[in-house]
Short mmCIF file of the C-alpha atoms (twelve columns), coordinates in Angstrom:
data_MODEL
# 
_entry.id   MODEL 
# 
loop_
_atom_site.group_PDB 
_atom_site.id 
_atom_site.type_symbol 
_atom_site.label_atom_id 
_atom_site.label_alt_id 
_atom_site.label_comp_id 
_atom_site.label_asym_id 
_atom_site.label_seq_id 
_atom_site.Cartn_x 
_atom_site.Cartn_y 
_atom_site.Cartn_z 
_atom_site.pdbx_PDB_model_num 
ATOM 1   C CA . MET A 1   21.203  6.395   -23.510 1 
ATOM 2   C CA . GLY A 2   21.340  7.124   -27.168 1 
ATOM 3   C CA . ASP A 3   19.642  10.054  -28.821 1 
ATOM 4   C CA . ASP A 4   17.223  7.705   -30.552 1 
ATOM 5   C CA . VAL A 5   15.866  6.501   -27.201 1 
ATOM 6   C CA . MET A 6   15.455  9.970   -25.766 1 
ATOM 7   C CA . ALA A 7   13.778  11.193  -28.939 1 
ATOM 8   C CA . THR A 8   10.893  8.765   -28.463 1 
ATOM 9   C CA . ILE A 9   10.018  9.769   -24.909 1 
ATOM 10  C CA . GLY A 10  6.631   11.437  -24.827 1 
ATOM 11  C CA . MET A 11  5.643   10.356  -28.318 1 
ATOM 12  C CA . ALA A 12  2.581   8.262   -29.081 1 
ATOM 13  C CA . PRO A 13  3.350   4.552   -29.692 1 
ATOM 14  C CA . SER A 14  2.110   4.850   -33.275 1 
ATOM 15  C CA . GLU A 15  4.809   7.464   -33.877 1 
ATOM 16  C CA . THR A 16  7.626   5.353   -32.423 1 
ATOM 17  C CA . THR A 17  6.794   1.856   -33.676 1 
ATOM 18  C CA . ALA A 18  8.201   0.957   -37.053 1 
ATOM 19  C CA . ALA A 19  5.700   -0.243  -39.621 1 
ATOM 20  C CA . GLY A 20  5.481   -4.009  -39.866 1 
ATOM 21  C CA . THR A 21  6.813   -4.712  -36.362 1 
ATOM 22  C CA . SER A 22  4.936   -6.792  -33.856 1 
ATOM 23  C CA . ALA A 23  5.229   -4.361  -30.955 1 
ATOM 24  C CA . GLN A 24  2.241   -4.657  -28.667 1 
ATOM 25  C CA . THR A 25  0.366   -1.495  -27.752 1 
ATOM 26  C CA . PHE A 26  -1.585  -1.115  -24.540 1 
ATOM 27  C CA . ALA A 27  -4.701  0.855   -23.778 1 
ATOM 28  C CA . ALA A 28  -4.307  3.739   -21.382 1 
ATOM 29  C CA . PRO A 29  -5.381  2.985   -17.808 1 
ATOM 30  C CA . PRO A 30  -8.777  4.332   -16.769 1 
ATOM 31  C CA . VAL A 31  -8.640  7.843   -15.404 1 
ATOM 32  C CA . ALA A 32  -10.403 8.413   -12.094 1 
ATOM 33  C CA . GLU A 33  -11.942 11.772  -11.395 1 
ATOM 34  C CA . PRO A 34  -10.488 13.678  -8.428  1 
ATOM 35  C CA . GLY A 35  -12.112 12.339  -5.284  1 
ATOM 36  C CA . ASP A 36  -13.176 9.102   -6.977  1 
ATOM 37  C CA . GLU A 37  -11.458 6.021   -5.667  1 
ATOM 38  C CA . PRO A 38  -11.895 2.719   -7.465  1 
ATOM 39  C CA . GLU A 39  -13.512 -0.012  -5.426  1 
ATOM 40  C CA . LEU A 40  -10.953 -2.194  -3.670  1 
ATOM 41  C CA . VAL A 41  -11.615 -5.909  -4.106  1 
ATOM 42  C CA . VAL A 42  -10.492 -7.903  -1.071  1 
ATOM 43  C CA . THR A 43  -10.436 -11.551 -0.029  1 
ATOM 44  C CA . PRO A 44  -12.454 -12.772 2.969   1 
ATOM 45  C CA . ALA A 45  -9.258  -12.881 5.073   1 
ATOM 46  C CA . GLN A 46  -8.421  -9.314  4.088   1 
ATOM 47  C CA . ARG A 47  -11.978 -8.200  4.922   1 
ATOM 48  C CA . SER A 48  -11.672 -9.887  8.341   1 
ATOM 49  C CA . PHE A 49  -8.396  -8.041  8.907   1 
ATOM 50  C CA . LEU A 50  -9.899  -4.672  7.962   1 
ATOM 51  C CA . ASP A 51  -12.999 -5.297  10.086  1 
ATOM 52  C CA . ALA A 52  -10.875 -6.327  13.081  1 
ATOM 53  C CA . LEU A 53  -8.814  -3.142  12.753  1 
ATOM 54  C CA . THR A 54  -12.006 -1.080  12.788  1 
ATOM 55  C CA . GLU A 55  -13.341 -2.991  15.802  1 
ATOM 56  C CA . SER A 56  -10.098 -2.318  17.685  1 
ATOM 57  C CA . GLY A 57  -10.368 1.420   16.999  1 
ATOM 58  C CA . VAL A 58  -7.693  1.672   14.305  1 
ATOM 59  C CA . THR A 59  -8.623  4.127   11.555  1 
ATOM 60  C CA . PRO A 60  -6.197  3.644   8.659   1 
ATOM 61  C CA . SER A 61  -5.736  6.373   6.079   1 
ATOM 62  C CA . SER A 62  -7.029  3.882   3.484   1 
ATOM 63  C CA . GLU A 63  -7.869  0.208   3.226   1 
ATOM 64  C CA . LEU A 64  -5.016  -0.243  0.775   1 
ATOM 65  C CA . SER A 65  -2.555  1.247   3.247   1 
ATOM 66  C CA . ALA A 66  -3.840  -1.021  6.013   1 
ATOM 67  C CA . LEU A 67  -3.517  -4.085  3.785   1 
ATOM 68  C CA . SER A 68  -0.005  -3.051  2.833   1 
ATOM 69  C CA . ILE A 69  1.025   -2.823  6.489   1 
ATOM 70  C CA . GLY A 70  -0.620  -6.183  7.188   1 
ATOM 71  C CA . SER A 71  1.235   -7.699  4.258   1 
ATOM 72  C CA . TYR A 72  4.555   -6.473  5.629   1 
ATOM 73  C CA . VAL A 73  3.731   -8.069  8.982   1 
ATOM 74  C CA . CYS A 74  3.060   -11.392 7.264   1 
ATOM 75  C CA . GLN A 75  6.240   -11.163 5.200   1 
ATOM 76  C CA . ALA A 76  8.294   -10.544 8.328   1 
ATOM 77  C CA . ARG A 77  6.554   -13.429 10.117  1 
ATOM 78  C CA . ALA A 78  7.155   -15.740 7.141   1 
ATOM 79  C CA . ALA A 79  10.842  -14.799 7.261   1 
ATOM 80  C CA . ASN A 80  10.900  -15.893 10.938  1 
ATOM 81  C CA . GLN A 81  11.843  -12.424 12.136  1 
ATOM 82  C CA . SER A 82  11.791  -11.753 15.878  1 
ATOM 83  C CA . ASP A 83  8.956   -9.774  17.440  1 
ATOM 84  C CA . GLN A 84  11.322  -6.822  17.896  1 
ATOM 85  C CA . VAL A 85  12.373  -6.849  14.245  1 
ATOM 86  C CA . VAL A 86  8.718   -6.989  13.162  1 
ATOM 87  C CA . TRP A 87  7.949   -4.068  15.487  1 
ATOM 88  C CA . ASP A 88  10.904  -2.016  14.232  1 
ATOM 89  C CA . PHE A 89  9.905   -2.692  10.634  1 
ATOM 90  C CA . VAL A 90  6.193   -1.910  11.002  1 
ATOM 91  C CA . LEU A 91  6.314   1.043   13.413  1 
ATOM 92  C CA . PRO A 92  7.426   3.678   10.847  1 
ATOM 93  C CA . MET A 93  4.712   2.559   8.420   1 
ATOM 94  C CA . VAL A 94  2.036   2.815   11.103  1 
ATOM 95  C CA . ARG A 95  3.381   6.189   12.242  1 
ATOM 96  C CA . GLY A 96  3.127   7.497   8.680   1 
ATOM 97  C CA . ASP A 97  -0.347  6.059   8.244   1 
ATOM 98  C CA . VAL A 98  -1.577  7.598   11.504  1 
ATOM 99  C CA . ARG A 99  -0.218  10.954  10.351  1 
ATOM 100 C CA . ASP A 100 -1.874  10.513  6.936   1 
ATOM 101 C CA . SER A 101 -5.206  9.600   8.523   1 
ATOM 102 C CA . TYR A 102 -5.168  12.956  10.324  1 
ATOM 103 C CA . GLY A 103 -4.319  14.743  7.107   1 
ATOM 104 C CA . GLU A 104 -1.780  16.843  8.961   1 
ATOM 105 C CA . SER A 105 1.980   16.948  9.159   1 
ATOM 106 C CA . VAL A 106 1.807   16.985  12.954  1 
ATOM 107 C CA . ALA A 107 3.286   13.951  14.681  1 
ATOM 108 C CA . ALA A 108 0.716   11.686  16.315  1 
ATOM 109 C CA . PRO A 109 1.101   10.925  20.022  1 
ATOM 110 C CA . ALA A 110 3.644   8.133   20.574  1 
ATOM 111 C CA . GLY A 111 1.194   6.202   22.740  1 
ATOM 112 C CA . GLN A 112 -1.364  6.086   19.939  1 
ATOM 113 C CA . VAL A 113 1.224   5.011   17.367  1 
ATOM 114 C CA . ASN A 114 2.517   2.275   19.671  1 
ATOM 115 C CA . ALA A 115 -1.007  1.019   20.401  1 
ATOM 116 C CA . GLU A 116 -1.934  0.947   16.716  1 
ATOM 117 C CA . THR A 117 1.344   -0.783  15.828  1 
ATOM 118 C CA . ALA A 118 0.577   -3.490  18.386  1 
ATOM 119 C CA . ASP A 119 -2.953  -3.823  16.961  1 
ATOM 120 C CA . TYR A 120 -1.696  -4.104  13.378  1 
ATOM 121 C CA . ILE A 121 0.828   -6.795  14.294  1 
ATOM 122 C CA . ARG A 122 -1.595  -8.772  16.461  1 
ATOM 123 C CA . ILE A 123 -4.515  -8.608  14.035  1 
ATOM 124 C CA . ALA A 124 -2.444  -9.297  10.917  1 
ATOM 125 C CA . THR A 125 -0.782  -12.270 12.606  1 
ATOM 126 C CA . HIS A 126 -4.165  -13.773 13.517  1 
ATOM 127 C CA . THR A 127 -6.173  -12.975 10.384  1 
ATOM 128 C CA . LEU A 128 -3.803  -12.595 7.426   1 
ATOM 129 C CA . CYS A 129 -0.690  -14.670 8.084   1 
# 
């Protein structure tokens, strides 16, 4: 990169945009206070998925994380991946989410991770995909 590019990093857009150009400026994103989480807007199918996870005893670290895992299941299903490939793809995500839901760096019991992985795949396949 040239020196002119590096010189503009960290500068306000008004300082880096030449006068008379049509460069578009954007407002800064809203800043959430620590502990505040913006409300997640979900579709009815996504709400059904989240509710079914709760009913089956799965406690994701966040709704967004659960929806992300469900989305990966649907993508793998849409790509006609085998059940084993779907399992191998989703298992590490569920393992990480189970660990995050505990808030500890301790590994969750394998039986729990396997059960929750099966629940994620089954529920996502029936409600999201």
